């Protein structure tokens, strides 16, 4: 690895020079080093800076010094004769201790670096081992040209933060420095073991302080009891308590210790008794200040003898009777650092239904002060002893567990990305942070993965204790600079802690005016990545404002845990959004986009997908011959991609069968066969039996008759012109796919202006509602004859549809029109070729009356051919009908069921050209079958010549 001033080659030296010259550095440099270089440059540091700040006011007898000295002595002996230098710095980067493997190594250093006191914090020294370990808060290695300063280019170092095992707070940094040429991967293990040894000694110091408090408590009791025998069980109330009661008492004792003042709390036990916990501040002979927690019962258990009398000092208001401890087992001393048994937050809340605090005085069985001189002796025992800060840490740890438990229940209640992010913010405020902002890429909000989250972040959530802070608003794209904690978090994938935002140069440089306003309100920041399955989904920023204490490592760990849980829920919601979008896109692409132009009915429609998934509901409007219109609505069983695909197949087939002019019952029969075949052909789908329901109606505006048939589908709603709402009793028919059972059709007269509502079961069926109640609501929503079909659809969705539909809803509203009788002409004639000319002449006169002279030639020719075919090949009676609508329709019906076929006649054939001529002159033509006979029709454009 190149070191020193390297102007060519590759590696950190070359990358460092490119960075210092302002060139982009994308590869070849570790993320933590590059981030440190950027922070150093934003702080205005110079690589040529030689001097470091020096302090002589540091605590030479600090806890970290007393814990580290024996460990450093052993390390010095281990590295004797080598060029290793070992340092211990405090949490501000001030070096407190130094050891050298070789004495001459000290002489090679500047004079002020040979003794403790110089500062190696990153903000003054640039990228170095001690400074980077404090910034990254983890084990780091800085090698050669990775240092920011020129003076350190030929050295390497490993540094590791040393934490207080009780509080988790960083007490200092252990650093190994050595020449770059002597790099040894085994140093990582050595420095970890050495740091653990120092942390164990820190724990020992804390234990000694707790033991001092215990001794002070015992000494107080010995003096007061004038020589009586003493037996105290620490962390155990010597009563026959249920383990749950003991856990509740120790939990409440830790809370009282954290208060650090004289107080009392009444705790109800499971057997109905009430115990008073008394906190008594105390001070040991060595100056350690702490709190002793004693449990006081209103009197001794009547079945147990008094034993081991011990009198102790009590707060004002407590009577001075002998306190009695009834020993039920040999007493034992438990170090106060031992963690008391914990209860989950939910159980704890149930176990402490009535807890009252009293600043002074005894709290009796009924919760009122009891200072009566004749009150019975109280059984008393020591529950816990400790320092307030230790109790505070224990209480904070419990609060964190409670918050994580609550987060498990609150985060991820829906499959909505934005809502899940909002739940994360609501969970964190105010118990972890005062303000939370969450930024997600637009791609994630759409259900996709972001190619580069750093360039596509949008403010998704802003939540806090107030709404007046100048955070970027929701929906705005946010751009962070390269030195900001947010970009460092996204780049490294690690949580970033900024305890003091006023010293966070990269954050300040992002937007001076914006951050200046924020600094008047917030002072500490944690940025955590939202990572799930190795994919970065965004970032969450936690700000602290009201609590004067800055965020610490425990807060960062808690924020990271909350973010990890939320990220999994966000990723699930993202994947669900993507899949639902795909299915919904497929579903909508398979539904009709534009309804056909026709005069039979006025149409309005709606499709509302389910909240949880997309199903196979569909509708269709199909123009049929003779100005008739076909109305479909159907529902494929199930949800998801298979249902949507099956719906597409079913709708396509239904349209094909309808355009063949099959009656409704025959269309359903063909669809039933199709669904059965699909079910047999796709056994590997694993989705169970494919099934569907369907309703098909054909409305004829010339007769105002509507023929309907249904296959397991809800009946339609019919609204007459006077506002009467009915649900026609149609033959139910089996659902499609069962096979073998017939379908029946029913015919209903629809006066002009009637409204027909076709719908799927998602509108009326819901597990939280009664169907009859819903049908009454539907009846009320439809009882407005003045409403247009569009208004009807909107009213039905607003008043009848469930607020959170669990199934798709398809609506089709048709208001009927009648074809003006003046636009219908019909003639009956016998099967006599001589009568063809009469019909032809009558038709021409009718066309002239309608003003269709330009269409007369084509219509006359088509009508002549169709009537001649009916006379020659059909059976009487024969009926001719002309319909004047958007087009001119010529119909010829007879009693025969034989169908004409279009064929190409040979040059020698005398006939066979009639239908060919009809097909050339008509826009479309075809045959539809009646109960008896058939109708051959041809449709001619009104501009035909």
PDB file of N, CA and C in Angstrom, residues 618-703:
ATOM      1  N   UNK A 618     -65.785  -7.998 -13.381  1.00  0.00           N
ATOM      2  CA  UNK A 618     -65.759  -7.389 -14.707  1.00  0.00           C
ATOM      3  C   UNK A 618     -67.170  -7.017 -15.153  1.00  0.00           C
ATOM      4  N   UNK A 619     -67.212  -6.215 -16.178  1.00  0.00           N
ATOM      5  CA  UNK A 619     -68.472  -5.808 -16.786  1.00  0.00           C
ATOM      6  C   UNK A 619     -68.205  -5.567 -18.263  1.00  0.00           C
ATOM      7  N   UNK A 620     -69.282  -5.498 -19.052  1.00  0.00           N
ATOM      8  CA  UNK A 620     -69.118  -5.239 -20.480  1.00  0.00           C
ATOM      9  C   UNK A 620     -70.447  -4.782 -21.057  1.00  0.00           C
ATOM     10  N   UNK A 621     -70.345  -4.000 -22.117  1.00  0.00           N
ATOM     11  CA  UNK A 621     -71.513  -3.518 -22.851  1.00  0.00           C
ATOM     12  C   UNK A 621     -71.272  -3.851 -24.321  1.00  0.00           C
ATOM     13  N   UNK A 622     -72.194  -4.627 -24.931  1.00  0.00           N
ATOM     14  CA  UNK A 622     -71.967  -5.157 -26.274  1.00  0.00           C
ATOM     15  C   UNK A 622     -73.142  -4.802 -27.172  1.00  0.00           C
ATOM     16  N   UNK A 623     -72.930  -4.003 -28.223  1.00  0.00           N
ATOM     17  CA  UNK A 623     -74.018  -3.737 -29.185  1.00  0.00           C
ATOM     18  C   UNK A 623     -74.366  -5.017 -29.945  1.00  0.00           C
ATOM     19  N   UNK A 624     -75.653  -5.249 -30.103  1.00  0.00           N
ATOM     20  CA  UNK A 624     -76.125  -6.430 -30.803  1.00  0.00           C
ATOM     21  C   UNK A 624     -76.985  -5.997 -31.989  1.00  0.00           C
ATOM     22  N   UNK A 625     -77.323  -6.961 -32.793  1.00  0.00           N
ATOM     23  CA  UNK A 625     -78.126  -6.662 -33.986  1.00  0.00           C
ATOM     24  C   UNK A 625     -79.503  -6.154 -33.585  1.00  0.00           C
ATOM     25  N   UNK A 626     -80.117  -5.419 -34.503  1.00  0.00           N
ATOM     26  CA  UNK A 626     -81.478  -4.938 -34.265  1.00  0.00           C
ATOM     27  C   UNK A 626     -81.544  -3.860 -33.217  1.00  0.00           C
ATOM     28  N   UNK A 627     -80.477  -3.032 -33.052  1.00  0.00           N
ATOM     29  CA  UNK A 627     -80.359  -1.942 -32.065  1.00  0.00           C
ATOM     30  C   UNK A 627     -80.396  -2.437 -30.630  1.00  0.00           C
ATOM     31  N   UNK A 628     -80.294  -3.737 -30.434  1.00  0.00           N
ATOM     32  CA  UNK A 628     -80.300  -4.274 -29.078  1.00  0.00           C
ATOM     33  C   UNK A 628     -78.943  -4.048 -28.420  1.00  0.00           C
ATOM     34  N   UNK A 629     -78.917  -4.223 -27.095  1.00  0.00           N
ATOM     35  CA  UNK A 629     -77.676  -4.030 -26.341  1.00  0.00           C
ATOM     36  C   UNK A 629     -77.541  -5.176 -25.340  1.00  0.00           C
ATOM     37  N   UNK A 630     -76.325  -5.709 -25.192  1.00  0.00           N
ATOM     38  CA  UNK A 630     -76.054  -6.760 -24.214  1.00  0.00           C
ATOM     39  C   UNK A 630     -75.284  -6.180 -23.036  1.00  0.00           C
ATOM     40  N   UNK A 631     -75.712  -6.526 -21.827  1.00  0.00           N
ATOM     41  CA  UNK A 631     -75.093  -6.033 -20.593  1.00  0.00           C
ATOM     42  C   UNK A 631     -74.574  -7.211 -19.792  1.00  0.00           C
ATOM     43  N   UNK A 632     -73.278  -7.182 -19.487  1.00  0.00           N
ATOM     44  CA  UNK A 632     -72.646  -8.253 -18.731  1.00  0.00           C
ATOM     45  C   UNK A 632     -72.114  -7.712 -17.408  1.00  0.00           C
ATOM     46  N   UNK A 633     -72.172  -8.517 -16.371  1.00  0.00           N
ATOM     47  CA  UNK A 633     -71.410  -8.291 -15.147  1.00  0.00           C
ATOM     48  C   UNK A 633     -71.068  -9.669 -14.584  1.00  0.00           C
ATOM     49  N   UNK A 634     -69.827  -9.826 -14.123  1.00  0.00           N
ATOM     50  CA  UNK A 634     -69.386 -11.131 -13.645  1.00  0.00           C
ATOM     51  C   UNK A 634     -68.328 -11.021 -12.574  1.00  0.00           C
ATOM     52  N   UNK A 635     -68.053 -12.132 -11.918  1.00  0.00           N
ATOM     53  CA  UNK A 635     -67.107 -12.171 -10.801  1.00  0.00           C
ATOM     54  C   UNK A 635     -66.414 -13.528 -10.801  1.00  0.00           C
ATOM     55  N   UNK A 636     -65.091 -13.514 -11.001  1.00  0.00           N
ATOM     56  CA  UNK A 636     -64.301 -14.742 -10.937  1.00  0.00           C
ATOM     57  C   UNK A 636     -63.916 -15.003  -9.486  1.00  0.00           C
ATOM     58  N   UNK A 637     -64.032 -16.228  -9.040  1.00  0.00           N
ATOM     59  CA  UNK A 637     -63.721 -16.588  -7.666  1.00  0.00           C
ATOM     60  C   UNK A 637     -62.233 -16.352  -7.393  1.00  0.00           C
ATOM     61  N   UNK A 638     -61.929 -15.819  -6.202  1.00  0.00           N
ATOM     62  CA  UNK A 638     -60.539 -15.652  -5.787  1.00  0.00           C
ATOM     63  C   UNK A 638     -60.005 -14.267  -6.079  1.00  0.00           C
ATOM     64  N   UNK A 639     -58.701 -14.100  -5.786  1.00  0.00           N
ATOM     65  CA  UNK A 639     -58.024 -12.832  -5.988  1.00  0.00           C
ATOM     66  C   UNK A 639     -56.651 -13.085  -6.576  1.00  0.00           C
ATOM     67  N   UNK A 640     -56.069 -12.026  -7.090  1.00  0.00           N
ATOM     68  CA  UNK A 640     -54.704 -12.115  -7.582  1.00  0.00           C
ATOM     69  C   UNK A 640     -54.619 -12.243  -9.088  1.00  0.00           C
ATOM     70  N   UNK A 641     -53.392 -12.568  -9.529  1.00  0.00           N
ATOM     71  CA  UNK A 641     -53.102 -12.597 -10.953  1.00  0.00           C
ATOM     72  C   UNK A 641     -53.933 -13.645 -11.685  1.00  0.00           C
ATOM     73  N   UNK A 642     -54.100 -14.821 -11.098  1.00  0.00           N
ATOM     74  CA  UNK A 642     -54.848 -15.878 -11.768  1.00  0.00           C
ATOM     75  C   UNK A 642     -56.299 -15.472 -11.995  1.00  0.00           C
ATOM     76  N   UNK A 643     -56.893 -14.843 -10.975  1.00  0.00           N
ATOM     77  CA  UNK A 643     -58.285 -14.418 -11.130  1.00  0.00           C
ATOM     78  C   UNK A 643     -58.411 -13.361 -12.210  1.00  0.00           C
ATOM     79  N   UNK A 644     -57.460 -12.404 -12.244  1.00  0.00           N
ATOM     80  CA  UNK A 644     -57.509 -11.361 -13.262  1.00  0.00           C
ATOM     81  C   UNK A 644     -57.343 -11.956 -14.660  1.00  0.00           C
ATOM     82  N   UNK A 645     -56.402 -12.901 -14.797  1.00  0.00           N
ATOM     83  CA  UNK A 645     -56.204 -13.523 -16.109  1.00  0.00           C
ATOM     84  C   UNK A 645     -57.426 -14.331 -16.530  1.00  0.00           C
ATOM     85  N   UNK A 646     -58.005 -15.063 -15.576  1.00  0.00           N
ATOM     86  CA  UNK A 646     -59.210 -15.835 -15.896  1.00  0.00           C
ATOM     87  C   UNK A 646     -60.349 -14.911 -16.298  1.00  0.00           C
ATOM     88  N   UNK A 647     -60.450 -13.778 -15.608  1.00  0.00           N
ATOM     89  CA  UNK A 647     -61.473 -12.801 -15.964  1.00  0.00           C
ATOM     90  C   UNK A 647     -61.309 -12.342 -17.405  1.00  0.00           C
ATOM     91  N   UNK A 648     -60.063 -12.089 -17.829  1.00  0.00           N
ATOM     92  CA  UNK A 648     -59.836 -11.662 -19.203  1.00  0.00           C
ATOM     93  C   UNK A 648     -60.286 -12.697 -20.204  1.00  0.00           C
ATOM     94  N   UNK A 649     -59.989 -13.962 -19.926  1.00  0.00           N
ATOM     95  CA  UNK A 649     -60.436 -15.022 -20.826  1.00  0.00           C
ATOM     96  C   UNK A 649     -61.956 -15.111 -20.860  1.00  0.00           C
ATOM     97  N   UNK A 650     -62.565 -14.993 -19.690  1.00  0.00           N
ATOM     98  CA  UNK A 650     -64.009 -15.145 -19.591  1.00  0.00           C
ATOM     99  C   UNK A 650     -64.713 -13.984 -20.296  1.00  0.00           C
ATOM    100  N   UNK A 651     -64.206 -12.771 -20.112  1.00  0.00           N
ATOM    101  CA  UNK A 651     -64.844 -11.622 -20.771  1.00  0.00           C
ATOM    102  C   UNK A 651     -64.721 -11.725 -22.295  1.00  0.00           C
ATOM    103  N   UNK A 652     -63.550 -12.145 -22.774  1.00  0.00           N
ATOM    104  CA  UNK A 652     -63.371 -12.280 -24.224  1.00  0.00           C
ATOM    105  C   UNK A 652     -64.331 -13.316 -24.802  1.00  0.00           C
ATOM    106  N   UNK A 653     -64.445 -14.436 -24.101  1.00  0.00           N
ATOM    107  CA  UNK A 653     -65.354 -15.476 -24.575  1.00  0.00           C
ATOM    108  C   UNK A 653     -66.805 -15.011 -24.518  1.00  0.00           C
ATOM    109  N   UNK A 654     -67.169 -14.310 -23.443  1.00  0.00           N
ATOM    110  CA  UNK A 654     -68.548 -13.833 -23.316  1.00  0.00           C
ATOM    111  C   UNK A 654     -68.902 -12.874 -24.447  1.00  0.00           C
ATOM    112  N   UNK A 655     -67.976 -11.994 -24.786  1.00  0.00           N
ATOM    113  CA  UNK A 655     -68.223 -11.069 -25.895  1.00  0.00           C
ATOM    114  C   UNK A 655     -68.405 -11.835 -27.206  1.00  0.00           C
ATOM    115  N   UNK A 656     -67.584 -12.865 -27.415  1.00  0.00           N
ATOM    116  CA  UNK A 656     -67.690 -13.644 -28.654  1.00  0.00           C
ATOM    117  C   UNK A 656     -69.025 -14.359 -28.735  1.00  0.00           C
ATOM    118  N   UNK A 657     -69.451 -14.998 -27.638  1.00  0.00           N
ATOM    119  CA  UNK A 657     -70.732 -15.703 -27.646  1.00  0.00           C
ATOM    120  C   UNK A 657     -71.895 -14.720 -27.830  1.00  0.00           C
ATOM    121  N   UNK A 658     -71.789 -13.539 -27.221  1.00  0.00           N
ATOM    122  CA  UNK A 658     -72.864 -12.564 -27.351  1.00  0.00           C
ATOM    123  C   UNK A 658     -72.976 -12.062 -28.783  1.00  0.00           C
ATOM    124  N   UNK A 659     -71.839 -11.815 -29.433  1.00  0.00           N
ATOM    125  CA  UNK A 659     -71.872 -11.300 -30.799  1.00  0.00           C
ATOM    126  C   UNK A 659     -72.379 -12.334 -31.798  1.00  0.00           C
ATOM    127  N   UNK A 660     -72.427 -13.605 -31.374  1.00  0.00           N
ATOM    128  CA  UNK A 660     -73.049 -14.626 -32.209  1.00  0.00           C
ATOM    129  C   UNK A 660     -74.565 -14.614 -32.069  1.00  0.00           C
ATOM    130  N   UNK A 661     -75.057 -13.669 -31.285  1.00  0.00           N
ATOM    131  CA  UNK A 661     -76.496 -13.489 -31.084  1.00  0.00           C
ATOM    132  C   UNK A 661     -77.154 -14.663 -30.379  1.00  0.00           C
ATOM    133  N   UNK A 662     -76.383 -15.333 -29.488  1.00  0.00           N
ATOM    134  CA  UNK A 662     -76.996 -16.374 -28.675  1.00  0.00           C
ATOM    135  C   UNK A 662     -77.851 -15.705 -27.600  1.00  0.00           C
ATOM    136  N   UNK A 663     -78.949 -16.307 -27.213  1.00  0.00           N
ATOM    137  CA  UNK A 663     -79.750 -15.775 -26.107  1.00  0.00           C
ATOM    138  C   UNK A 663     -78.981 -15.918 -24.786  1.00  0.00           C
ATOM    139  N   UNK A 664     -79.388 -15.200 -23.737  1.00  0.00           N
ATOM    140  CA  UNK A 664     -78.625 -15.199 -22.480  1.00  0.00           C
ATOM    141  C   UNK A 664     -78.384 -16.577 -21.880  1.00  0.00           C
ATOM    142  N   UNK A 665     -79.399 -17.458 -21.889  1.00  0.00           N
ATOM    143  CA  UNK A 665     -79.198 -18.762 -21.269  1.00  0.00           C
ATOM    144  C   UNK A 665     -78.175 -19.591 -22.039  1.00  0.00           C
ATOM    145  N   UNK A 666     -78.158 -19.467 -23.381  1.00  0.00           N
ATOM    146  CA  UNK A 666     -77.174 -20.213 -24.159  1.00  0.00           C
ATOM    147  C   UNK A 666     -75.770 -19.641 -23.965  1.00  0.00           C
ATOM    148  N   UNK A 667     -75.655 -18.328 -23.828  1.00  0.00           N
ATOM    149  CA  UNK A 667     -74.337 -17.732 -23.555  1.00  0.00           C
ATOM    150  C   UNK A 667     -73.767 -18.269 -22.243  1.00  0.00           C
ATOM    151  N   UNK A 668     -74.621 -18.352 -21.223  1.00  0.00           N
ATOM    152  CA  UNK A 668     -74.151 -18.867 -19.934  1.00  0.00           C
ATOM    153  C   UNK A 668     -73.753 -20.336 -20.035  1.00  0.00           C
ATOM    154  N   UNK A 669     -74.466 -21.083 -20.840  1.00  0.00           N
ATOM    155  CA  UNK A 669     -74.112 -22.491 -21.026  1.00  0.00           C
ATOM    156  C   UNK A 669     -72.735 -22.622 -21.659  1.00  0.00           C
ATOM    157  N   UNK A 670     -72.451 -21.820 -22.657  1.00  0.00           N
ATOM    158  CA  UNK A 670     -71.131 -21.862 -23.290  1.00  0.00           C
ATOM    159  C   UNK A 670     -70.038 -21.403 -22.308  1.00  0.00           C
ATOM    160  N   UNK A 671     -70.332 -20.375 -21.511  1.00  0.00           N
ATOM    161  CA  UNK A 671     -69.344 -19.911 -20.524  1.00  0.00           C
ATOM    162  C   UNK A 671     -69.111 -20.963 -19.449  1.00  0.00           C
ATOM    163  N   UNK A 672     -70.156 -21.681 -19.078  1.00  0.00           N
ATOM    164  CA  UNK A 672     -70.014 -22.748 -18.086  1.00  0.00           C
ATOM    165  C   UNK A 672     -69.057 -23.824 -18.592  1.00  0.00           C
ATOM    166  N   UNK A 673     -69.204 -24.191 -19.859  1.00  0.00           N
ATOM    167  CA  UNK A 673     -68.294 -25.183 -20.440  1.00  0.00           C
ATOM    168  C   UNK A 673     -66.862 -24.659 -20.476  1.00  0.00           C
ATOM    169  N   UNK A 674     -66.714 -23.376 -20.790  1.00  0.00           N
ATOM    170  CA  UNK A 674     -65.369 -22.795 -20.853  1.00  0.00           C
ATOM    171  C   UNK A 674     -64.695 -22.798 -19.487  1.00  0.00           C
ATOM    172  N   UNK A 675     -65.406 -22.381 -18.446  1.00  0.00           N
ATOM    173  CA  UNK A 675     -64.807 -22.350 -17.103  1.00  0.00           C
ATOM    174  C   UNK A 675     -64.430 -23.753 -16.655  1.00  0.00           C
ATOM    175  N   UNK A 676     -65.284 -24.732 -16.940  1.00  0.00           N
ATOM    176  CA  UNK A 676     -64.938 -26.112 -16.595  1.00  0.00           C
ATOM    177  C   UNK A 676     -63.687 -26.577 -17.309  1.00  0.00           C
ATOM    178  N   UNK A 677     -63.546 -26.195 -18.567  1.00  0.00           N
ATOM    179  CA  UNK A 677     -62.349 -26.581 -19.309  1.00  0.00           C
ATOM    180  C   UNK A 677     -61.097 -25.887 -18.754  1.00  0.00           C
ATOM    181  N   UNK A 678     -61.203 -24.613 -18.406  1.00  0.00           N
ATOM    182  CA  UNK A 678     -60.060 -23.900 -17.811  1.00  0.00           C
ATOM    183  C   UNK A 678     -59.636 -24.543 -16.508  1.00  0.00           C
ATOM    184  N   UNK A 679     -60.613 -24.980 -15.736  1.00  0.00           N
ATOM    185  CA  UNK A 679     -60.293 -25.610 -14.460  1.00  0.00           C
ATOM    186  C   UNK A 679     -59.554 -26.928 -14.669  1.00  0.00           C
ATOM    187  N   UNK A 680     -59.918 -27.641 -15.695  1.00  0.00           N
ATOM    188  CA  UNK A 680     -59.239 -28.917 -15.968  1.00  0.00           C
ATOM    189  C   UNK A 680     -57.860 -28.701 -16.574  1.00  0.00           C
ATOM    190  N   UNK A 681     -57.690 -27.605 -17.313  1.00  0.00           N
ATOM    191  CA  UNK A 681     -56.429 -27.388 -18.022  1.00  0.00           C
ATOM    192  C   UNK A 681     -55.357 -26.755 -17.144  1.00  0.00           C
ATOM    193  N   UNK A 682     -55.705 -26.207 -15.984  1.00  0.00           N
ATOM    194  CA  UNK A 682     -54.724 -25.522 -15.158  1.00  0.00           C
ATOM    195  C   UNK A 682     -54.707 -26.102 -13.753  1.00  0.00           C
ATOM    196  N   UNK A 683     -54.425 -27.401 -13.607  1.00  0.00           N
ATOM    197  CA  UNK A 683     -54.378 -27.989 -12.256  1.00  0.00           C
ATOM    198  C   UNK A 683     -53.155 -27.561 -11.483  1.00  0.00           C
ATOM    199  N   UNK A 684     -52.106 -27.099 -12.184  1.00  0.00           N
ATOM    200  CA  UNK A 684     -50.868 -26.735 -11.497  1.00  0.00           C
ATOM    201  C   UNK A 684     -50.927 -25.348 -10.893  1.00  0.00           C
ATOM    202  N   UNK A 685     -52.000 -24.628 -11.125  1.00  0.00           N
ATOM    203  CA  UNK A 685     -52.062 -23.262 -10.605  1.00  0.00           C
ATOM    204  C   UNK A 685     -52.078 -23.239  -9.092  1.00  0.00           C
ATOM    205  N   UNK A 686     -52.563 -24.313  -8.458  1.00  0.00           N
ATOM    206  CA  UNK A 686     -52.545 -24.383  -7.011  1.00  0.00           C
ATOM    207  C   UNK A 686     -53.514 -23.439  -6.338  1.00  0.00           C
ATOM    208  N   UNK A 687     -54.448 -22.894  -7.081  1.00  0.00           N
ATOM    209  CA  UNK A 687     -55.364 -21.909  -6.504  1.00  0.00           C
ATOM    210  C   UNK A 687     -56.750 -22.483  -6.258  1.00  0.00           C
ATOM    211  N   UNK A 688     -56.883 -23.786  -6.313  1.00  0.00           N
ATOM    212  CA  UNK A 688     -58.185 -24.385  -6.096  1.00  0.00           C
ATOM    213  C   UNK A 688     -59.021 -24.367  -7.359  1.00  0.00           C
ATOM    214  N   UNK A 689     -60.301 -24.652  -7.199  1.00  0.00           N
ATOM    215  CA  UNK A 689     -61.206 -24.749  -8.326  1.00  0.00           C
ATOM    216  C   UNK A 689     -61.491 -23.357  -8.866  1.00  0.00           C
ATOM    217  N   UNK A 690     -61.402 -23.222 -10.199  1.00  0.00           N
ATOM    218  CA  UNK A 690     -61.762 -21.967 -10.846  1.00  0.00           C
ATOM    219  C   UNK A 690     -63.270 -21.913 -10.980  1.00  0.00           C
ATOM    220  N   UNK A 691     -63.854 -20.820 -10.547  1.00  0.00           N
ATOM    221  CA  UNK A 691     -65.297 -20.656 -10.654  1.00  0.00           C
ATOM    222  C   UNK A 691     -65.627 -19.197 -10.899  1.00  0.00           C
ATOM    223  N   UNK A 692     -66.871 -18.948 -11.278  1.00  0.00           N
ATOM    224  CA  UNK A 692     -67.274 -17.579 -11.558  1.00  0.00           C
ATOM    225  C   UNK A 692     -68.784 -17.495 -11.495  1.00  0.00           C
ATOM    226  N   UNK A 693     -69.242 -16.277 -11.291  1.00  0.00           N
ATOM    227  CA  UNK A 693     -70.665 -15.980 -11.400  1.00  0.00           C
ATOM    228  C   UNK A 693     -70.841 -14.951 -12.508  1.00  0.00           C
ATOM    229  N   UNK A 694     -72.054 -14.881 -13.055  1.00  0.00           N
ATOM    230  CA  UNK A 694     -72.260 -13.986 -14.198  1.00  0.00           C
ATOM    231  C   UNK A 694     -73.753 -13.678 -14.331  1.00  0.00           C
ATOM    232  N   UNK A 695     -74.037 -12.476 -14.827  1.00  0.00           N
ATOM    233  CA  UNK A 695     -75.398 -12.083 -15.176  1.00  0.00           C
ATOM    234  C   UNK A 695     -75.344 -11.433 -16.551  1.00  0.00           C
ATOM    235  N   UNK A 696     -76.236 -11.886 -17.434  1.00  0.00           N
ATOM    236  CA  UNK A 696     -76.254 -11.371 -18.805  1.00  0.00           C
ATOM    237  C   UNK A 696     -77.676 -10.931 -19.130  1.00  0.00           C
ATOM    238  N   UNK A 697     -77.780  -9.676 -19.596  1.00  0.00           N
ATOM    239  CA  UNK A 697     -79.085  -9.118 -19.950  1.00  0.00           C
ATOM    240  C   UNK A 697     -79.028  -8.559 -21.359  1.00  0.00           C
ATOM    241  N   UNK A 698     -80.102  -8.764 -22.125  1.00  0.00           N
ATOM    242  CA  UNK A 698     -80.233  -8.205 -23.476  1.00  0.00           C
ATOM    243  C   UNK A 698     -81.468  -7.319 -23.488  1.00  0.00           C
ATOM    244  N   UNK A 699     -81.267  -6.051 -23.821  1.00  0.00           N
ATOM    245  CA  UNK A 699     -82.386  -5.110 -23.873  1.00  0.00           C
ATOM    246  C   UNK A 699     -82.655  -4.732 -25.322  1.00  0.00           C
ATOM    247  N   UNK A 700     -83.928  -4.805 -25.705  1.00  0.00           N
ATOM    248  CA  UNK A 700     -84.360  -4.479 -27.062  1.00  0.00           C
ATOM    249  C   UNK A 700     -85.167  -3.185 -27.011  1.00  0.00           C
ATOM    250  N   UNK A 701     -84.630  -2.085 -27.527  1.00  0.00           N
ATOM    251  CA  UNK A 701     -85.356  -0.805 -27.435  1.00  0.00           C
ATOM    252  C   UNK A 701     -86.572  -0.759 -28.352  1.00  0.00           C
ATOM    253  N   UNK A 702     -86.694  -1.667 -29.297  1.00  0.00           N
ATOM    254  CA  UNK A 702     -87.871  -1.647 -30.178  1.00  0.00           C
ATOM    255  C   UNK A 702     -89.094  -2.202 -29.464  1.00  0.00           C
ATOM    256  N   UNK A 703     -88.877  -3.125 -28.536  1.00  0.00           N
ATOM    257  CA  UNK A 703     -89.996  -3.715 -27.795  1.00  0.00           C
ATOM    258  C   UNK A 703     -89.963  -3.369 -26.313  1.00  0.00           C
TER     259      UNK A 703
END
